[in-house]
Tab-separated table of C-alpha atoms and ligand atoms in Angstrom:
chain	number	residue	atom	x	y	z
A	162	MET	CA	59.793	84.118	100.290
A	163	THR	CA	60.302	80.662	98.827
A	164	ILE	CA	61.656	80.186	95.332
A	165	GLU	CA	60.940	76.872	93.706
A	166	GLN	CA	64.234	75.083	93.194
A	167	ALA	CA	63.694	74.317	89.524
A	168	ARG	CA	64.951	75.836	86.296
A	169	ARG	CA	62.219	77.505	84.293
A	170	LEU	CA	62.696	79.608	81.162
A	171	VAL	CA	59.826	81.807	79.998
A	172	THR	CA	61.836	83.999	77.595
A	173	PRO	CA	65.212	83.739	75.897
A	174	VAL	CA	68.084	84.505	78.325
A	175	PRO	CA	68.565	87.436	78.610
A	176	GLY	CA	64.897	88.320	78.024
A	177	PRO	CA	63.335	91.626	76.928
A	178	LYS	CA	63.287	93.221	80.396
A	179	SER	CA	66.934	92.351	80.940
A	180	LEU	CA	67.840	93.728	77.526
A	181	GLU	CA	66.076	96.960	78.392
A	182	LEU	CA	68.018	97.175	81.647
A	183	GLN	CA	71.236	96.383	79.821
A	184	ALA	CA	70.593	99.331	77.489
A	185	ARG	CA	70.213	101.559	80.566
A	186	LYS	CA	73.400	100.031	81.950
A	187	THR	CA	75.307	100.881	78.781
A	188	ALA	CA	74.116	104.479	79.039
A	189	ALA	CA	74.777	104.837	82.771
A	190	VAL	CA	77.553	102.484	83.907
A	191	SER	CA	81.201	102.668	82.910
A	192	ALA	CA	82.023	100.341	80.044
A	193	GLY	CA	84.943	99.214	82.218
A	194	VAL	CA	82.463	97.256	84.353
A	195	SER	CA	81.236	94.373	82.226
A	196	THR	CA	78.595	91.703	82.817
A	197	GLY	CA	79.133	88.010	82.064
A	198	LEU	CA	75.484	87.101	81.579
A	199	PRO	CA	73.329	90.224	81.365
A	200	ALA	CA	70.216	88.655	82.890
A	201	TYR	CA	69.163	91.137	85.572
A	202	ILE	CA	68.520	89.293	88.804
A	203	VAL	CA	65.642	90.249	91.061
A	204	ALA	CA	65.640	87.393	93.586
A	205	GLY	CA	67.613	84.350	94.585
A	206	GLN	CA	67.511	81.389	96.887
A	207	ASP	CA	69.915	78.470	97.217
A	208	GLY	CA	70.525	77.105	93.692
A	209	ILE	CA	68.148	79.420	91.805
A	210	LEU	CA	68.405	83.020	90.596
A	211	VAL	CA	65.249	84.690	89.246
A	212	ASP	CA	65.678	87.321	86.551
A	213	ALA	CA	63.581	90.361	85.626
A	214	ASP	CA	61.739	88.367	82.964
A	215	GLY	CA	60.744	85.651	85.418
A	216	ASN	CA	63.297	83.077	84.277
A	217	HIS	CA	64.560	80.696	86.962
A	218	LEU	CA	68.280	80.218	86.340
A	219	ILE	CA	70.528	77.590	87.906
A	220	ASP	CA	73.364	79.218	89.845
A	221	PHE	CA	76.755	77.550	89.364
A	222	GLY	CA	78.712	80.656	90.377
A	223	SER	CA	77.502	81.892	93.793
A	224	GLY	CA	78.442	85.416	92.713
A	225	ILE	CA	82.055	84.135	92.492
A	226	ALA	CA	82.134	81.923	95.587
A	227	VAL	CA	80.250	84.323	97.841
A	228	THR	CA	76.827	82.862	98.578
A	229	ASN	CA	78.203	79.602	99.979
A	230	VAL	CA	75.210	79.450	102.376
A	231	GLY	CA	72.874	80.334	99.521
A	232	ASN	CA	71.016	83.471	98.651
A	233	GLY	CA	67.970	83.887	100.839
A	234	ASN	CA	69.539	82.046	103.741
A	235	PRO	CA	67.000	82.311	106.586
A	236	ARG	CA	69.598	82.781	109.345
A	237	VAL	CA	71.371	85.523	107.384
A	238	ILE	CA	68.108	87.302	106.553
A	239	GLU	CA	66.950	87.253	110.164
A	240	ALA	CA	70.295	88.443	111.518
A	241	VAL	CA	70.620	91.251	108.970
A	242	GLN	CA	67.042	92.445	109.463
A	243	ALA	CA	67.418	92.509	113.241
A	244	GLN	CA	70.798	94.258	113.095
A	245	ILE	CA	69.804	96.899	110.581
A	246	ALA	CA	66.774	97.839	112.684
A	247	GLN	CA	69.055	98.167	115.716
A	248	LEU	CA	72.231	99.841	114.462
A	249	THR	CA	73.602	100.434	110.960
A	250	HIS	CA	77.001	102.007	111.502
A	251	THR	CA	79.222	103.731	114.015
A	252	CYS	CA	82.715	103.053	112.606
A	253	PHE	CA	84.459	100.564	114.893
A	254	MET	CA	87.421	102.947	115.272
A	255	VAL	CA	85.131	105.645	116.700
A	256	THR	CA	82.746	103.713	118.949
A	257	PRO	CA	82.968	99.914	118.852
A	258	TYR	CA	80.241	97.236	119.008
A	259	GLU	CA	80.176	93.555	119.906
A	260	GLY	CA	79.550	92.075	116.444
A	261	TYR	CA	83.033	93.007	115.209
A	262	VAL	CA	84.661	91.373	118.214
A	263	ALA	CA	82.474	88.276	117.871
A	264	VAL	CA	83.467	87.843	114.203
A	265	ALA	CA	87.150	88.228	115.145
A	266	GLU	CA	86.726	85.588	117.866
A	267	LYS	CA	85.102	83.193	115.396
A	268	LEU	CA	87.825	83.714	112.799
A	269	ASN	CA	90.564	83.225	115.376
A	270	GLU	CA	88.912	79.970	116.393
A	271	LEU	CA	88.128	78.579	112.926
A	272	THR	CA	91.218	79.478	110.877
A	273	PRO	CA	94.042	76.922	110.759
A	274	GLY	CA	96.275	76.522	113.817
A	275	GLY	CA	95.592	76.470	117.551
A	276	HIS	CA	97.943	79.367	118.350
A	277	ALA	CA	96.903	82.785	119.691
A	278	LYS	CA	95.473	84.912	116.877
A	279	ARG	CA	94.050	88.339	116.203
A	280	SER	CA	91.846	89.572	113.346
A	281	ALA	CA	91.050	92.860	111.636
A	282	LEU	CA	88.010	93.406	109.409
A	283	PHE	CA	87.781	95.139	106.035
A	284	ASN	CA	85.375	95.501	103.095
A	285	SER	CA	86.857	93.533	100.207
A	286	GLY	CA	89.278	90.753	99.485
A	287	ALA	CA	91.733	93.175	97.918
A	288	GLU	CA	91.696	95.295	101.043
A	289	ALA	CA	92.386	92.261	103.225
A	290	VAL	CA	95.346	91.347	100.987
A	291	GLU	CA	96.684	94.926	101.095
A	292	ASN	CA	96.552	94.837	104.861
A	293	ALA	CA	98.303	91.465	104.951
A	294	VAL	CA	101.181	93.055	103.051
A	295	LYS	CA	101.194	96.102	105.332
A	296	VAL	CA	101.307	93.940	108.453
A	297	ALA	CA	103.963	91.591	107.040
A	298	ARG	CA	106.247	94.497	106.126
A	299	HIS	CA	105.687	96.170	109.447
A	300	PHE	CA	106.419	93.015	111.452
A	301	THR	CA	109.447	91.792	109.498
A	302	GLY	CA	110.986	95.158	108.623
A	303	ARG	CA	111.459	93.717	105.115
A	304	GLN	CA	109.888	94.915	101.882
A	305	ALA	CA	109.875	92.206	99.228
A	306	VAL	CA	106.729	90.150	98.670
A	307	VAL	CA	106.730	86.964	96.616
A	308	VAL	CA	103.689	86.129	94.484
A	309	PHE	CA	103.016	83.402	91.943
A	310	ASP	CA	102.279	82.966	88.272
A	311	HIS	CA	98.490	82.798	87.731
A	312	ALA	CA	97.867	84.555	91.062
A	313	TYR	CA	94.845	86.748	91.629
A	314	HIS	CA	94.814	89.047	94.638
A	315	GLY	CA	92.636	92.002	93.574
A	316	ARG	CA	92.295	95.166	91.519
A	317	THR	CA	93.630	97.935	93.778
A	318	ASN	CA	97.034	99.319	92.890
A	319	LEU	CA	98.995	97.138	95.281
A	320	THR	CA	96.979	94.021	94.517
A	321	MET	CA	97.133	94.614	90.735
A	322	ALA	CA	100.882	94.360	91.155
A	323	MET	CA	100.314	91.008	92.855
A	324	THR	CA	97.784	89.709	90.317
A	325	ALA	CA	99.432	87.926	87.395
A	326	LYS	CA	97.110	88.348	84.432
A	327	ASN	CA	97.341	91.441	82.250
A	328	MET	CA	93.953	91.417	80.484
A	329	PRO	CA	91.593	92.568	81.832
A	330	TYR	CA	93.026	93.326	85.264
A	331	LYS	CA	96.196	95.354	84.671
A	332	ASN	CA	96.310	96.494	81.071
A	333	LYS	CA	97.265	100.205	80.927
A	334	PHE	CA	96.608	100.677	84.651
A	335	GLY	CA	100.259	100.935	85.689
A	336	PRO	CA	102.636	101.926	87.103
A	337	PHE	CA	102.302	99.215	89.685
A	338	ALA	CA	103.585	99.008	93.238
A	339	SER	CA	107.184	97.914	93.623
A	340	GLU	CA	108.851	95.120	95.590
A	341	MET	CA	106.589	92.396	94.184
A	342	TYR	CA	108.435	89.361	92.836
A	343	ARG	CA	106.744	86.630	90.817
A	344	VAL	CA	107.792	82.989	90.823
A	345	PRO	CA	106.415	79.973	88.938
A	346	MET	CA	103.345	78.257	90.361
A	347	ALA	CA	103.394	74.547	91.085
A	348	TYR	CA	100.905	73.833	88.284
A	349	PRO	CA	100.977	70.082	87.710
A	350	TYR	CA	99.168	70.077	84.357
A	351	ARG	CA	101.536	72.599	82.762
A	352	TRP	CA	104.770	72.095	84.693
A	353	PRO	CA	107.621	71.280	82.268
A	354	GLY	CA	108.010	67.518	82.502
A	355	GLY	CA	104.474	67.004	83.833
A	356	PRO	CA	102.796	66.412	87.191
A	357	LYS	CA	105.437	64.031	88.572
A	358	ALA	CA	108.208	66.525	87.854
A	359	CYS	CA	106.077	69.253	89.404
A	360	GLU	CA	105.682	67.211	92.568
A	361	SER	CA	109.387	66.530	92.894
A	362	ASP	CA	110.856	69.815	91.607
A	363	ALA	CA	108.483	72.728	92.198
A	364	PHE	CA	109.416	73.471	95.794
A	365	ASP	CA	113.177	73.456	95.101
A	366	TYR	CA	112.767	75.500	91.965
A	367	VAL	CA	110.547	78.143	93.553
A	368	THR	CA	112.698	78.571	96.658
A	369	SER	CA	115.912	78.690	94.604
A	370	GLN	CA	114.349	81.457	92.510
A	371	ILE	CA	113.458	83.427	95.626
A	372	HIS	CA	116.983	82.905	96.949
A	373	ALA	CA	118.648	83.981	93.720
A	374	GLN	CA	116.414	86.836	92.644
A	375	VAL	CA	115.075	88.317	95.878
A	376	GLY	CA	117.071	87.048	98.834
A	377	GLU	CA	115.472	85.495	101.881
A	378	GLU	CA	116.648	88.330	104.138
A	379	ASN	CA	114.760	90.872	101.978
A	380	THR	CA	111.533	88.901	101.823
A	381	ALA	CA	108.695	89.924	104.122
A	382	ALA	CA	106.179	87.385	102.881
A	383	VAL	CA	105.261	84.715	100.388
A	384	ILE	CA	101.564	84.945	99.534
A	385	ILE	CA	99.712	82.155	97.799
A	386	GLU	CA	96.167	81.014	97.123
A	387	PRO	CA	96.202	77.394	98.395
A	388	ILE	CA	94.026	76.597	95.376
A	389	GLN	CA	94.347	79.357	92.810
A	390	GLY	CA	90.986	80.827	91.823
A	391	GLU	CA	90.843	83.269	88.928
A	392	GLY	CA	94.117	81.847	87.570
A	393	GLY	CA	92.456	78.520	86.756
A	394	PHE	CA	91.604	76.476	89.871
A	395	ILE	CA	95.187	75.295	90.057
A	396	VAL	CA	95.848	72.792	92.832
A	397	PRO	CA	99.516	72.466	93.779
A	398	PRO	CA	100.841	68.940	94.369
A	399	ALA	CA	100.408	67.445	97.855
A	400	GLY	CA	103.189	68.645	100.135
A	401	PHE	CA	104.093	71.786	98.179
A	402	LEU	CA	102.296	74.227	100.481
A	403	ARG	CA	103.575	72.538	103.628
A	404	GLU	CA	107.162	72.551	102.420
A	405	LEU	CA	106.865	76.167	101.365
A	406	ALA	CA	105.369	77.195	104.721
A	407	GLY	CA	108.181	75.366	106.523
A	408	TRP	CA	110.830	77.035	104.373
A	409	CYS	CA	109.285	80.438	105.071
A	410	GLN	CA	109.389	79.738	108.786
A	411	ASP	CA	113.055	78.708	108.614
A	412	ASN	CA	113.870	81.994	106.879
A	413	GLY	CA	111.828	84.455	108.928
A	414	ILE	CA	109.459	84.982	105.997
A	415	LEU	CA	105.726	85.153	106.672
A	416	PHE	CA	103.596	82.593	104.861
A	417	ILE	CA	100.301	84.209	103.851
A	418	ALA	CA	97.386	82.156	102.552
A	419	ASP	CA	94.922	84.103	100.410
A	420	GLU	CA	91.727	82.148	101.047
A	421	VAL	CA	89.397	84.829	99.744
A	422	GLN	CA	87.985	82.388	97.171
A	423	SER	CA	88.810	78.999	98.711
A	424	GLY	CA	87.602	79.724	102.248
A	425	PHE	CA	84.460	79.004	104.248
A	426	CYS	CA	83.730	75.366	103.421
A	427	ARG	CA	84.141	75.871	99.676
A	428	THR	CA	86.797	73.154	99.329
A	429	GLY	CA	85.233	70.727	101.800
A	430	ASP	CA	86.995	72.039	104.901
A	431	TRP	CA	86.680	75.368	106.654
A	432	PHE	CA	89.745	76.469	104.672
A	433	ALA	CA	91.769	74.931	101.842
A	434	CYS	CA	94.887	74.975	104.069
A	435	ASP	CA	93.140	72.541	106.449
A	436	HIS	CA	93.272	69.769	103.864
A	437	GLU	CA	97.009	69.294	104.423
A	438	GLY	CA	97.308	70.777	107.895
A	439	VAL	CA	99.107	73.865	106.585
A	440	VAL	CA	99.150	76.659	109.177
A	441	PRO	CA	99.717	80.103	107.643
A	442	ASP	CA	101.098	83.023	109.634
A	443	LEU	CA	98.418	85.243	108.119
A	444	ILE	CA	95.243	84.345	106.251
A	445	THR	CA	92.994	86.599	104.194
A	446	THR	CA	89.285	85.858	103.861
A	447	ALA	CA	86.252	87.537	102.260
A	448	LYS	CA	83.543	86.347	99.817
A	449	GLY	CA	81.894	83.387	101.592
A	450	ILE	CA	82.391	84.934	105.018
A	451	ALA	CA	79.116	86.851	105.237
A	452	GLY	CA	76.489	85.271	102.973
A	453	GLY	CA	76.744	88.056	100.385
A	454	MET	CA	77.279	91.080	102.613
A	455	PRO	CA	80.578	92.887	101.959
A	456	LEU	CA	83.110	91.820	104.567
A	457	ALA	CA	86.730	90.713	104.549
A	458	ALA	CA	89.251	89.807	107.190
A	459	LEU	CA	92.899	89.430	107.971
A	460	THR	CA	93.608	86.864	110.675
A	461	GLY	CA	96.993	85.845	111.959
A	462	ARG	CA	99.476	85.135	114.705
A	463	ALA	CA	98.832	87.432	117.641
A	464	ASP	CA	102.471	88.584	117.843
A	465	ILE	CA	102.424	89.642	114.185
A	466	MET	CA	99.007	91.310	114.247
A	467	ASP	CA	99.720	93.095	117.527
A	468	ALA	CA	103.072	94.452	116.350
A	469	VAL	CA	101.274	97.192	114.421
A	470	HIS	CA	100.977	100.541	116.233
A	471	PRO	CA	97.467	101.528	117.416
A	472	GLY	CA	95.644	103.287	114.584
A	473	GLY	CA	97.819	101.648	111.901
A	474	LEU	CA	94.952	99.527	110.569
A	475	GLY	CA	91.348	100.426	109.898
A	476	GLY	CA	88.869	102.088	107.555
A	477	THR	CA	85.440	103.718	107.797
A	478	TYR	CA	83.293	100.697	106.977
A	479	GLY	CA	85.514	97.734	107.851
A	480	GLY	CA	83.530	95.296	109.975
A	481	ASN	CA	80.223	97.086	109.484
A	482	PRO	CA	77.661	95.878	112.087
A	483	VAL	CA	75.237	94.523	109.479
A	484	ALA	CA	77.993	92.655	107.641
A	485	CYS	CA	79.215	91.238	110.959
A	486	ALA	CA	75.726	90.024	111.868
A	487	ALA	CA	75.513	88.346	108.478
A	488	ALA	CA	78.921	86.731	108.992
A	489	LEU	CA	77.976	85.283	112.361
A	490	ALA	CA	74.788	83.853	110.846
A	491	ALA	CA	76.597	82.481	107.784
A	492	ILE	CA	79.300	80.858	109.901
A	493	GLU	CA	76.665	79.367	112.219
A	494	THR	CA	74.894	77.936	109.161
A	495	MET	CA	78.085	76.375	107.801
A	496	ALA	CA	78.720	74.649	111.121
A	497	ALA	CA	75.126	73.628	111.907
A	498	ASP	CA	74.376	72.323	108.409
A	499	ASN	CA	77.861	70.811	107.906
A	500	LEU	CA	78.349	72.601	104.610
A	501	ALA	CA	81.941	71.347	104.426
A	502	ALA	CA	80.586	67.821	104.022
A	503	ARG	CA	78.061	69.096	101.508
A	504	ALA	CA	80.898	70.706	99.530
A	505	ARG	CA	82.682	67.356	99.384
A	506	ALA	CA	79.532	65.637	98.112
A	507	ILE	CA	79.015	68.358	95.490
A	508	GLY	CA	82.639	67.886	94.444
A	509	GLU	CA	82.149	64.154	93.931
A	510	LYS	CA	79.084	64.712	91.789
A	511	LEU	CA	80.696	67.439	89.679
A	512	THR	CA	83.921	65.476	89.238
A	513	ALA	CA	82.015	62.383	88.111
A	514	GLY	CA	80.018	64.485	85.634
A	515	LEU	CA	83.130	66.153	84.230
A	516	ASN	CA	85.070	62.895	84.016
A	517	ALA	CA	82.217	61.509	81.943
A	518	LEU	CA	82.548	64.507	79.603
A	519	ALA	CA	86.290	63.877	79.431
A	520	GLU	CA	85.593	60.378	78.097
A	521	THR	CA	83.644	61.861	75.206
A	522	TYR	CA	85.665	64.977	74.459
A	523	GLU	CA	89.404	65.108	73.927
A	524	GLN	CA	89.172	68.844	74.632
A	525	VAL	CA	88.834	68.143	78.342
A	526	GLY	CA	92.505	68.319	79.252
A	527	GLU	CA	92.125	68.016	82.995
A	528	VAL	CA	89.402	67.878	85.650
A	529	ARG	CA	90.649	69.228	88.968
A	530	GLY	CA	89.798	71.054	92.155
A	531	ARG	CA	88.528	70.141	95.580
A	532	GLY	CA	85.111	70.101	97.185
A	533	ALA	CA	82.753	72.536	95.496
A	534	MET	CA	85.656	74.337	93.785
A	535	ILE	CA	85.954	72.179	90.661
A	536	ALA	CA	87.033	72.991	87.117
A	537	MET	CA	87.890	71.501	83.772
A	538	GLU	CA	90.737	72.891	81.681
A	539	LEU	CA	89.945	72.818	77.966
A	540	VAL	CA	92.587	72.272	75.292
A	541	GLU	CA	92.669	71.851	71.531
A	542	ASP	CA	94.083	68.379	72.035
A	543	ARG	CA	95.691	66.484	74.875
A	544	GLU	CA	99.076	66.251	73.156
A	545	THR	CA	99.821	69.949	72.604
A	546	LYS	CA	97.626	71.194	75.470
A	547	THR	CA	97.013	74.363	73.456
A	548	PRO	CA	94.450	76.342	75.487
A	549	ALA	CA	90.971	76.236	73.919
A	550	ALA	CA	89.766	79.685	74.962
A	551	ALA	CA	87.237	80.141	72.140
A	552	LEU	CA	85.637	76.770	72.876
A	553	THR	CA	85.485	77.617	76.592
A	554	ALA	CA	83.728	80.910	75.825
A	555	ALA	CA	81.324	79.190	73.415
A	556	ILE	CA	80.368	76.536	75.980
A	557	ASN	CA	79.870	79.238	78.597
A	558	LYS	CA	77.583	81.166	76.266
A	559	ALA	CA	75.624	78.015	75.401
A	560	CYS	CA	75.164	77.351	79.145
A	561	HIS	CA	73.940	80.900	79.681
A	562	ASN	CA	71.427	80.501	76.855
A	563	ARG	CA	70.065	77.450	78.648
A	564	GLY	CA	69.636	79.273	81.933
A	565	LEU	CA	72.771	77.999	83.647
A	566	VAL	CA	74.816	80.759	85.289
A	567	SER	CA	78.305	79.436	84.673
A	568	LEU	CA	81.782	80.956	84.982
A	569	THR	CA	85.133	80.588	83.299
A	570	CYS	CA	88.605	81.526	84.532
A	571	GLY	CA	92.278	80.869	83.842
A	572	THR	CA	95.252	82.849	82.642
A	573	TYR	CA	94.512	81.571	79.140
A	574	GLY	CA	90.715	81.848	79.475
A	575	ASN	CA	90.328	78.111	78.955
A	576	VAL	CA	89.106	76.907	82.338
A	577	PHE	CA	85.445	76.223	82.983
A	578	ARG	CA	84.784	76.476	86.703
A	579	PHE	CA	82.068	75.419	89.104
A	580	LEU	CA	81.280	77.317	92.291
A	581	PRO	CA	77.678	76.429	93.146
A	582	PRO	CA	76.097	77.503	96.425
A	583	LEU	CA	76.695	74.743	98.967
A	584	THR	CA	72.926	74.632	99.549
A	585	ILE	CA	72.104	73.701	95.943
A	586	SER	CA	70.015	70.541	95.496
A	587	ASP	CA	71.318	67.378	93.844
A	588	ALA	CA	68.567	67.701	91.255
A	589	LEU	CA	69.831	71.122	90.161
A	590	LEU	CA	73.429	69.876	90.090
A	591	ASP	CA	72.387	66.996	87.834
A	592	GLU	CA	70.358	69.273	85.595
A	593	GLY	CA	73.240	71.761	85.394
A	594	LEU	CA	75.610	68.990	84.358
A	595	ALA	CA	73.140	67.788	81.719
A	596	LEU	CA	72.853	71.337	80.352
A	597	LEU	CA	76.632	71.572	80.290
A	598	GLY	CA	76.726	68.365	78.249
A	599	GLU	CA	74.313	69.875	75.705
A	600	ALA	CA	76.282	73.127	75.644
A	601	PHE	CA	79.538	71.236	75.107
A	602	ALA	CA	78.085	69.277	72.194
A	603	GLU	CA	76.641	72.427	70.628
A	604	ALA	CA	79.916	74.368	70.947
A	605	VAL	CA	82.026	71.525	69.589
A	606	THR	CA	79.687	71.070	66.606
A	607	ALA	CA	79.626	74.819	65.914
A	608	GLY	CA	83.424	74.905	66.124
A	609	LYS	CA	83.670	72.292	63.361
A	610	ASP	CA	81.609	74.348	60.881
B	788	PLZ	N1	92.020	87.129	96.402
B	788	PLZ	C1	92.006	84.758	95.857
B	788	PLZ	O1	89.687	85.366	94.337
B	788	PLZ	C2	88.497	87.990	94.152
B	788	PLZ	C3	87.482	88.701	91.347
B	788	PLZ	C4	86.396	89.161	90.491
B	788	PLZ	P1	87.674	91.405	96.099
B	788	PLZ	N2	88.190	87.143	93.060
B	788	PLZ	C5	87.109	87.553	92.202
B	788	PLZ	C6	86.834	90.317	89.631
B	788	PLZ	O2	86.980	90.094	88.423
B	788	PLZ	O3	87.030	91.400	90.167
B	788	PLZ	C7	89.740	87.685	94.954
B	788	PLZ	C8	90.269	86.375	95.008
B	788	PLZ	C9	91.428	86.133	95.765
B	788	PLZ	C10	91.530	88.388	96.380
B	788	PLZ	C11	90.392	88.699	95.662
B	788	PLZ	C12	89.887	90.107	95.673
B	788	PLZ	O4	88.677	90.171	96.359
B	788	PLZ	O5	86.635	91.237	97.183
B	788	PLZ	O6	87.146	91.268	94.722
B	788	PLZ	O7	88.492	92.637	96.299
């Protein structure tokens, strides 16, 4: 199947067929599961999603940083089809198979650091994070875990405790797991005193907070997204992660990088940690790992990962053979097609487009990110930096109406983010940026009425 890589709208978005499906959804699916753009998708390839009404939409979200190699990736399709015809499931803990081991070998090779590593496979990012905490507590014999403002680590009970934002993730879902301690994030745009102060003070401030409020000797792990995702594509100042990792090492605390969103070429390297040569003790991955099939992993120092007693880690589906086949094909694609370089090129194009918008609109407070993980933070004005959440939502809606599948994020709901498939064409990127420009103008004008 080949889908023409061009936007084409034949009905309003969502169209009548999607609206019909959305009515069925309302009657059948929990209201707790909401849909950002209720255009029901029937097919996808690279930068295009096709909906039930035959509209060709431009994909700037990759299903939240999952289809890095594109929907309809030929290697992934072939590998999945062959695997599913051969063997669907055994449960690796009952009778193993090679694909699981091969994915672990690949992860051990590709994740930061040349040291001996081991991996374990799971189904979702949250599950990988949960297991990182389990392993860190087991290895260190300590209980406390340090997390950051604006962090997102998942929706399970343990990971809700680690996620920062109340609405929609935590509200009324407590009580939450204990022994989670939150410290400020090195967030240059909003650090008191500004980016320069953030660069010079954040590390000292964060570590002094951990010292005073938790105690190094009680702390099993510090877990951080090297570039925060859901919290607003927050990039800490250069050096912060390295200093923090070094401090953890000096204090017997494990440094865990949650690269569920930033991993697999998204930021222009295999992993966001690679950019500064940061080597985490443990790293969690998911999303982009398997071209859309559900798979997640925990990879880390062999001595830490092997400290767990046999049978201490696992799950029925973790490392499913079909998901593993997809992962091997996706990883092969990223290497063969140099998608890290493509992510950097996408980043340059998006950044240039957003900087041009920033020249026109004072509401663009900051353009930031790395590779194909780029965002703009929108504010009422650059002086007060008051988050412009309503404007962000209005622009998003105006993009959706134009057939651009766009996403927002941020603790204050005022960050417009870009996560296109790394196989998207330049033409679609340009068109998406042009549509964003129209949407911005429309939302700003409507806001003035
Ligand atoms: N860690 C850094 O970004 C998932 C959440 C979407 P799961 N982010 C998308 C939503 O609203 O549920 C994420 C992440 C980071 C962990 C996770 C959790 O990964 O596969 O969604 O469990």
